Every structure is written in structure tokens, then in C-alpha cells.
Amino acid sequence: MTDRHSFHLNLLKIAYNNLIQQPTFKDAEASEELEFLDQFAAVVNDFEHHRPEAYEDGQTLLVRLVRGYPQFVPLLARDLFWLFGGECLHFMSDEEIEQFQQLDETQAELEASNNPVDYLSLRQSILGDASDTRH
């Protein structure tokens, strides 16, 4: 069974690992790129340890990525934009937002009725193959 937190933590780690392989970051000598990677690593760590600031910092990080490094946005799973919300939602289509809302609502209903939830399976049943998270 996959829980929601583990699923998103894995997506964050995949995104970070994908980014550090890009020449812009891999060969980073500029303090801006190094600071961005440090900020990303801090968000991963904070999220892993359930720190509340991970959500606001994650939102800031993703917005910064979209604005400063738009060529790397495809390396991020769309789930992360939903996870961090706020301004990140501006980078999602209405259809994506509706799907993720349905996912959250279905998960809440299942949990309220004490049914076990495998987040990955539930996500797949609602979002289907169109929202592949492999990068």
C-alpha cells in the first residue's frame, strides 16, 4: 500500500534527482543555481520530516522553477503542483485541478468510512494513464 505522503516524497526525490542531472545544475558554479538546489533539498527534507513549512517553501520553490527554469518543468510530476497549491495552481489546467479535487475527495470519503486507501491505486483509477509520473 502506498500512502499519500510517501508517494509525494518519492516524486520530490525523483524531481530533485532529475534536476541535478541537468547541465544547468550539474555544472553549477553560479550561486543562484546552487542556492536553488539547496532550497530544493531543504524542501525534500522538511517534507520527509512532516514539517509544516515544507508546503509554503515548496510552493515558492515550484514557482521559482517555473519562472526561472521553465525548460525543466516537464521533469516535475503534476502532482507536486497540486500538493503545494496556492500559486502553483495557476500552472495547472482546469481539468487537472478537477481530477486532483476528485482524488482528494474520494480519498477523504474512503478514510472517513475506515476503508484502507492505497493512494497510488486510487490515483491511477481517477487520473488514469494520462497523468504518468515517470520521468
mmCIF file with all atom_site columns, C-alpha atoms in Angstrom:
data_model
loop_
_atom_site.group_PDB
_atom_site.id
_atom_site.type_symbol
_atom_site.label_atom_id
_atom_site.label_alt_id
_atom_site.label_comp_id
_atom_site.label_asym_id
_atom_site.label_entity_id
_atom_site.label_seq_id
_atom_site.pdbx_PDB_ins_code
_atom_site.Cartn_x
_atom_site.Cartn_y
_atom_site.Cartn_z
_atom_site.occupancy
_atom_site.B_iso_or_equiv
_atom_site.pdbx_formal_charge
_atom_site.auth_seq_id
_atom_site.auth_comp_id
_atom_site.auth_asym_id
_atom_site.auth_atom_id
_atom_site.pdbx_PDB_model_num
ATOM 1   C CA . MET A 1 1   ? 0.000   0.000  0.000   1.00 0.00 ? 1   MET A CA 1
ATOM 2   C CA . THR A 1 2   ? 1.183   3.453  -0.868  1.00 0.00 ? 2   THR A CA 1
ATOM 3   C CA . ASP A 1 3   ? 0.231   6.362  1.327   1.00 0.00 ? 3   ASP A CA 1
ATOM 4   C CA . ARG A 1 4   ? -0.094  9.894  0.036   1.00 0.00 ? 4   ARG A CA 1
ATOM 5   C CA . HIS A 1 5   ? 2.907   11.279 1.898   1.00 0.00 ? 5   HIS A CA 1
ATOM 6   C CA . SER A 1 6   ? 5.283   8.537  0.708   1.00 0.00 ? 6   SER A CA 1
ATOM 7   C CA . PHE A 1 7   ? 4.040   8.919  -2.848  1.00 0.00 ? 7   PHE A CA 1
ATOM 8   C CA . HIS A 1 8   ? 4.700   12.670 -2.885  1.00 0.00 ? 8   HIS A CA 1
ATOM 9   C CA . LEU A 1 9   ? 8.028   12.335 -1.089  1.00 0.00 ? 9   LEU A CA 1
ATOM 10  C CA . ASN A 1 10  ? 9.133   9.938  -3.803  1.00 0.00 ? 10  ASN A CA 1
ATOM 11  C CA . LEU A 1 11  ? 8.041   12.415 -6.508  1.00 0.00 ? 11  LEU A CA 1
ATOM 12  C CA . LEU A 1 12  ? 10.039  15.183 -4.822  1.00 0.00 ? 12  LEU A CA 1
ATOM 13  C CA . LYS A 1 13  ? 13.139  12.999 -4.675  1.00 0.00 ? 13  LYS A CA 1
ATOM 14  C CA . ILE A 1 14  ? 12.740  11.986 -8.318  1.00 0.00 ? 14  ILE A CA 1
ATOM 15  C CA . ALA A 1 15  ? 12.364  15.629 -9.357  1.00 0.00 ? 15  ALA A CA 1
ATOM 16  C CA . TYR A 1 16  ? 15.459  16.638 -7.385  1.00 0.00 ? 16  TYR A CA 1
ATOM 17  C CA . ASN A 1 17  ? 17.488  13.778 -8.863  1.00 0.00 ? 17  ASN A CA 1
ATOM 18  C CA . ASN A 1 18  ? 16.304  14.679 -12.366 1.00 0.00 ? 18  ASN A CA 1
ATOM 19  C CA . LEU A 1 19  ? 17.270  18.314 -11.885 1.00 0.00 ? 19  LEU A CA 1
ATOM 20  C CA . ILE A 1 20  ? 20.773  17.635 -10.591 1.00 0.00 ? 20  ILE A CA 1
ATOM 21  C CA . GLN A 1 21  ? 21.453  15.666 -13.782 1.00 0.00 ? 21  GLN A CA 1
ATOM 22  C CA . GLN A 1 22  ? 20.748  18.700 -15.976 1.00 0.00 ? 22  GLN A CA 1
ATOM 23  C CA . PRO A 1 23  ? 23.804  20.638 -17.193 1.00 0.00 ? 23  PRO A CA 1
ATOM 24  C CA . THR A 1 24  ? 22.453  23.878 -15.704 1.00 0.00 ? 24  THR A CA 1
ATOM 25  C CA . PHE A 1 25  ? 22.591  22.341 -12.225 1.00 0.00 ? 25  PHE A CA 1
ATOM 26  C CA . LYS A 1 26  ? 25.141  19.555 -12.707 1.00 0.00 ? 26  LYS A CA 1
ATOM 27  C CA . ASP A 1 27  ? 27.848  22.001 -13.710 1.00 0.00 ? 27  ASP A CA 1
ATOM 28  C CA . ALA A 1 28  ? 26.556  24.782 -11.491 1.00 0.00 ? 28  ALA A CA 1
ATOM 29  C CA . GLU A 1 29  ? 29.109  27.310 -10.474 1.00 0.00 ? 29  GLU A CA 1
ATOM 30  C CA . ALA A 1 30  ? 26.693  30.200 -10.134 1.00 0.00 ? 30  ALA A CA 1
ATOM 31  C CA . SER A 1 31  ? 25.439  30.800 -6.646  1.00 0.00 ? 31  SER A CA 1
ATOM 32  C CA . GLU A 1 32  ? 21.849  31.103 -7.912  1.00 0.00 ? 32  GLU A CA 1
ATOM 33  C CA . GLU A 1 33  ? 21.721  27.511 -9.161  1.00 0.00 ? 33  GLU A CA 1
ATOM 34  C CA . LEU A 1 34  ? 23.498  26.158 -6.091  1.00 0.00 ? 34  LEU A CA 1
ATOM 35  C CA . GLU A 1 35  ? 21.134  28.073 -3.804  1.00 0.00 ? 35  GLU A CA 1
ATOM 36  C CA . PHE A 1 36  ? 18.154  26.708 -5.747  1.00 0.00 ? 36  PHE A CA 1
ATOM 37  C CA . LEU A 1 37  ? 19.389  23.135 -5.291  1.00 0.00 ? 37  LEU A CA 1
ATOM 38  C CA . ASP A 1 38  ? 19.950  23.772 -1.578  1.00 0.00 ? 38  ASP A CA 1
ATOM 39  C CA . GLN A 1 39  ? 16.416  25.131 -1.302  1.00 0.00 ? 39  GLN A CA 1
ATOM 40  C CA . PHE A 1 40  ? 15.040  22.088 -3.137  1.00 0.00 ? 40  PHE A CA 1
ATOM 41  C CA . ALA A 1 41  ? 16.948  19.703 -0.855  1.00 0.00 ? 41  ALA A CA 1
ATOM 42  C CA . ALA A 1 42  ? 15.595  21.578 2.179   1.00 0.00 ? 42  ALA A CA 1
ATOM 43  C CA . VAL A 1 43  ? 12.013  21.208 0.915   1.00 0.00 ? 43  VAL A CA 1
ATOM 44  C CA . VAL A 1 44  ? 12.539  17.465 0.421   1.00 0.00 ? 44  VAL A CA 1
ATOM 45  C CA . ASN A 1 45  ? 13.965  17.151 3.922   1.00 0.00 ? 45  ASN A CA 1
ATOM 46  C CA . ASP A 1 46  ? 11.206  19.248 5.511   1.00 0.00 ? 46  ASP A CA 1
ATOM 47  C CA . PHE A 1 47  ? 8.507   17.276 3.694   1.00 0.00 ? 47  PHE A CA 1
ATOM 48  C CA . GLU A 1 48  ? 10.116  13.987 4.693   1.00 0.00 ? 48  GLU A CA 1
ATOM 49  C CA . HIS A 1 49  ? 10.022  15.073 8.344   1.00 0.00 ? 49  HIS A CA 1
ATOM 50  C CA . HIS A 1 50  ? 6.449   16.396 8.141   1.00 0.00 ? 50  HIS A CA 1
ATOM 51  C CA . ARG A 1 51  ? 7.442   19.987 8.825   1.00 0.00 ? 51  ARG A CA 1
ATOM 52  C CA . PRO A 1 52  ? 4.595   22.404 8.023   1.00 0.00 ? 52  PRO A CA 1
ATOM 53  C CA . GLU A 1 53  ? 6.910   24.934 6.362   1.00 0.00 ? 53  GLU A CA 1
ATOM 54  C CA . ALA A 1 54  ? 7.526   22.407 3.583   1.00 0.00 ? 54  ALA A CA 1
ATOM 55  C CA . TYR A 1 55  ? 4.254   23.417 1.931   1.00 0.00 ? 55  TYR A CA 1
ATOM 56  C CA . GLU A 1 56  ? 4.932   27.148 1.730   1.00 0.00 ? 56  GLU A CA 1
ATOM 57  C CA . ASP A 1 57  ? 8.578   26.611 0.838   1.00 0.00 ? 57  ASP A CA 1
ATOM 58  C CA . GLY A 1 58  ? 7.602   24.006 -1.758  1.00 0.00 ? 58  GLY A CA 1
ATOM 59  C CA . GLN A 1 59  ? 5.165   26.405 -3.350  1.00 0.00 ? 59  GLN A CA 1
ATOM 60  C CA . THR A 1 60  ? 7.844   29.107 -3.506  1.00 0.00 ? 60  THR A CA 1
ATOM 61  C CA . LEU A 1 61  ? 10.312  26.620 -4.974  1.00 0.00 ? 61  LEU A CA 1
ATOM 62  C CA . LEU A 1 62  ? 7.991   25.416 -7.741  1.00 0.00 ? 62  LEU A CA 1
ATOM 63  C CA . VAL A 1 63  ? 7.006   28.950 -8.707  1.00 0.00 ? 63  VAL A CA 1
ATOM 64  C CA . ARG A 1 64  ? 10.688  29.841 -8.843  1.00 0.00 ? 64  ARG A CA 1
ATOM 65  C CA . LEU A 1 65  ? 11.353  26.801 -11.037 1.00 0.00 ? 65  LEU A CA 1
ATOM 66  C CA . VAL A 1 66  ? 8.567   27.695 -13.468 1.00 0.00 ? 66  VAL A CA 1
ATOM 67  C CA . ARG A 1 67  ? 9.714   31.298 -13.739 1.00 0.00 ? 67  ARG A CA 1
ATOM 68  C CA . GLY A 1 68  ? 13.463  30.779 -13.698 1.00 0.00 ? 68  GLY A CA 1
ATOM 69  C CA . TYR A 1 69  ? 13.904  27.394 -15.323 1.00 0.00 ? 69  TYR A CA 1
ATOM 70  C CA . PRO A 1 70  ? 10.778  26.722 -17.420 1.00 0.00 ? 70  PRO A CA 1
ATOM 71  C CA . GLN A 1 71  ? 12.653  24.216 -19.576 1.00 0.00 ? 71  GLN A CA 1
ATOM 72  C CA . PHE A 1 72  ? 12.773  21.878 -16.569 1.00 0.00 ? 72  PHE A CA 1
ATOM 73  C CA . VAL A 1 73  ? 9.074   21.955 -15.655 1.00 0.00 ? 73  VAL A CA 1
ATOM 74  C CA . PRO A 1 74  ? 8.466   18.680 -17.571 1.00 0.00 ? 74  PRO A CA 1
ATOM 75  C CA . LEU A 1 75  ? 10.787  16.980 -15.069 1.00 0.00 ? 75  LEU A CA 1
ATOM 76  C CA . LEU A 1 76  ? 8.217   17.564 -12.305 1.00 0.00 ? 76  LEU A CA 1
ATOM 77  C CA . ALA A 1 77  ? 5.172   15.417 -11.746 1.00 0.00 ? 77  ALA A CA 1
ATOM 78  C CA . ARG A 1 78  ? 1.984   17.475 -11.959 1.00 0.00 ? 78  ARG A CA 1
ATOM 79  C CA . ASP A 1 79  ? 1.052   16.074 -8.549  1.00 0.00 ? 79  ASP A CA 1
ATOM 80  C CA . LEU A 1 80  ? 3.597   18.392 -6.948  1.00 0.00 ? 80  LEU A CA 1
ATOM 81  C CA . PHE A 1 81  ? 1.806   21.490 -8.218  1.00 0.00 ? 81  PHE A CA 1
ATOM 82  C CA . TRP A 1 82  ? -1.387  20.206 -6.618  1.00 0.00 ? 82  TRP A CA 1
ATOM 83  C CA . LEU A 1 83  ? 0.402   19.194 -3.430  1.00 0.00 ? 83  LEU A CA 1
ATOM 84  C CA . PHE A 1 84  ? 1.851   22.639 -2.814  1.00 0.00 ? 84  PHE A CA 1
ATOM 85  C CA . GLY A 1 85  ? -1.209  24.504 -4.102  1.00 0.00 ? 85  GLY A CA 1
ATOM 86  C CA . GLY A 1 86  ? -1.538  28.261 -3.898  1.00 0.00 ? 86  GLY A CA 1
ATOM 87  C CA . GLU A 1 87  ? 0.197   29.997 -6.761  1.00 0.00 ? 87  GLU A CA 1
ATOM 88  C CA . CYS A 1 88  ? 1.225   26.606 -8.192  1.00 0.00 ? 88  CYS A CA 1
ATOM 89  C CA . LEU A 1 89  ? -2.400  26.029 -9.196  1.00 0.00 ? 89  LEU A CA 1
ATOM 90  C CA . HIS A 1 90  ? -2.021  28.775 -11.815 1.00 0.00 ? 90  HIS A CA 1
ATOM 91  C CA . PHE A 1 91  ? 0.238   26.396 -13.724 1.00 0.00 ? 91  PHE A CA 1
ATOM 92  C CA . MET A 1 92  ? -2.412  23.653 -13.877 1.00 0.00 ? 92  MET A CA 1
ATOM 93  C CA . SER A 1 93  ? -5.308  23.280 -16.283 1.00 0.00 ? 93  SER A CA 1
ATOM 94  C CA . ASP A 1 94  ? -8.881  23.351 -15.004 1.00 0.00 ? 94  ASP A CA 1
ATOM 95  C CA . GLU A 1 95  ? -9.193  19.688 -15.977 1.00 0.00 ? 95  GLU A CA 1
ATOM 96  C CA . GLU A 1 96  ? -6.153  18.740 -13.892 1.00 0.00 ? 96  GLU A CA 1
ATOM 97  C CA . ILE A 1 97  ? -7.484  20.665 -10.909 1.00 0.00 ? 97  ILE A CA 1
ATOM 98  C CA . GLU A 1 98  ? -10.851 18.896 -11.178 1.00 0.00 ? 98  GLU A CA 1
ATOM 99  C CA . GLN A 1 99  ? -9.157  15.492 -11.318 1.00 0.00 ? 99  GLN A CA 1
ATOM 100 C CA . PHE A 1 100 ? -6.997  16.174 -8.280  1.00 0.00 ? 100 PHE A CA 1
ATOM 101 C CA . GLN A 1 101 ? -10.009 17.531 -6.388  1.00 0.00 ? 101 GLN A CA 1
ATOM 102 C CA . GLN A 1 102 ? -11.872 14.325 -7.166  1.00 0.00 ? 102 GLN A CA 1
ATOM 103 C CA . LEU A 1 103 ? -8.872  12.312 -5.982  1.00 0.00 ? 103 LEU A CA 1
ATOM 104 C CA . ASP A 1 104 ? -8.720  14.188 -2.675  1.00 0.00 ? 104 ASP A CA 1
ATOM 105 C CA . GLU A 1 105 ? -12.470 13.929 -2.134  1.00 0.00 ? 105 GLU A CA 1
ATOM 106 C CA . THR A 1 106 ? -12.518 10.193 -2.870  1.00 0.00 ? 106 THR A CA 1
ATOM 107 C CA . GLN A 1 107 ? -9.598  9.610  -0.531  1.00 0.00 ? 107 GLN A CA 1
ATOM 108 C CA . ALA A 1 108 ? -11.328 11.572 2.228   1.00 0.00 ? 108 ALA A CA 1
ATOM 109 C CA . GLU A 1 109 ? -14.557 9.603  1.755   1.00 0.00 ? 109 GLU A CA 1
ATOM 110 C CA . LEU A 1 110 ? -12.729 6.271  1.931   1.00 0.00 ? 110 LEU A CA 1
ATOM 111 C CA . GLU A 1 111 ? -10.808 7.299  5.027   1.00 0.00 ? 111 GLU A CA 1
ATOM 112 C CA . ALA A 1 112 ? -13.976 8.600  6.705   1.00 0.00 ? 112 ALA A CA 1
ATOM 113 C CA . SER A 1 113 ? -15.605 5.212  6.226   1.00 0.00 ? 113 SER A CA 1
ATOM 114 C CA . ASN A 1 114 ? -12.494 3.479  7.610   1.00 0.00 ? 114 ASN A CA 1
ATOM 115 C CA . ASN A 1 115 ? -11.636 1.849  4.296   1.00 0.00 ? 115 ASN A CA 1
ATOM 116 C CA . PRO A 1 116 ? -7.949  1.278  3.612   1.00 0.00 ? 116 PRO A CA 1
ATOM 117 C CA . VAL A 1 117 ? -6.572  3.553  0.915   1.00 0.00 ? 117 VAL A CA 1
ATOM 118 C CA . ASP A 1 118 ? -3.790  2.661  -1.471  1.00 0.00 ? 118 ASP A CA 1
ATOM 119 C CA . TYR A 1 119 ? -3.055  6.149  -2.754  1.00 0.00 ? 119 TYR A CA 1
ATOM 120 C CA . LEU A 1 120 ? -1.254  5.003  -5.906  1.00 0.00 ? 120 LEU A CA 1
ATOM 121 C CA . SER A 1 121 ? -4.090  2.685  -6.947  1.00 0.00 ? 121 SER A CA 1
ATOM 122 C CA . LEU A 1 122 ? -6.717  5.315  -6.175  1.00 0.00 ? 122 LEU A CA 1
ATOM 123 C CA . ARG A 1 123 ? -4.762  7.924  -8.100  1.00 0.00 ? 123 ARG A CA 1
ATOM 124 C CA . GLN A 1 124 ? -4.430  5.593  -11.082 1.00 0.00 ? 124 GLN A CA 1
ATOM 125 C CA . SER A 1 125 ? -8.160  4.834  -11.095 1.00 0.00 ? 125 SER A CA 1
ATOM 126 C CA . ILE A 1 126 ? -9.087  8.529  -11.131 1.00 0.00 ? 126 ILE A CA 1
ATOM 127 C CA . LEU A 1 127 ? -6.316  10.119 -13.175 1.00 0.00 ? 127 LEU A CA 1
ATOM 128 C CA . GLY A 1 128 ? -5.550  7.152  -15.415 1.00 0.00 ? 128 GLY A CA 1
ATOM 129 C CA . ASP A 1 129 ? -2.545  6.787  -17.684 1.00 0.00 ? 129 ASP A CA 1
ATOM 130 C CA . ALA A 1 130 ? -2.711  10.404 -18.881 1.00 0.00 ? 130 ALA A CA 1
ATOM 131 C CA . SER A 1 131 ? -1.017  11.584 -15.705 1.00 0.00 ? 131 SER A CA 1
ATOM 132 C CA . ASP A 1 132 ? 2.004   9.320  -15.819 1.00 0.00 ? 132 ASP A CA 1
ATOM 133 C CA . THR A 1 133 ? 4.507   10.227 -13.101 1.00 0.00 ? 133 THR A CA 1
ATOM 134 C CA . ARG A 1 134 ? 7.555   8.567  -14.659 1.00 0.00 ? 134 ARG A CA 1
ATOM 135 C CA . HIS A 1 135 ? 10.261  10.946 -15.852 1.00 0.00 ? 135 HIS A CA 1
#
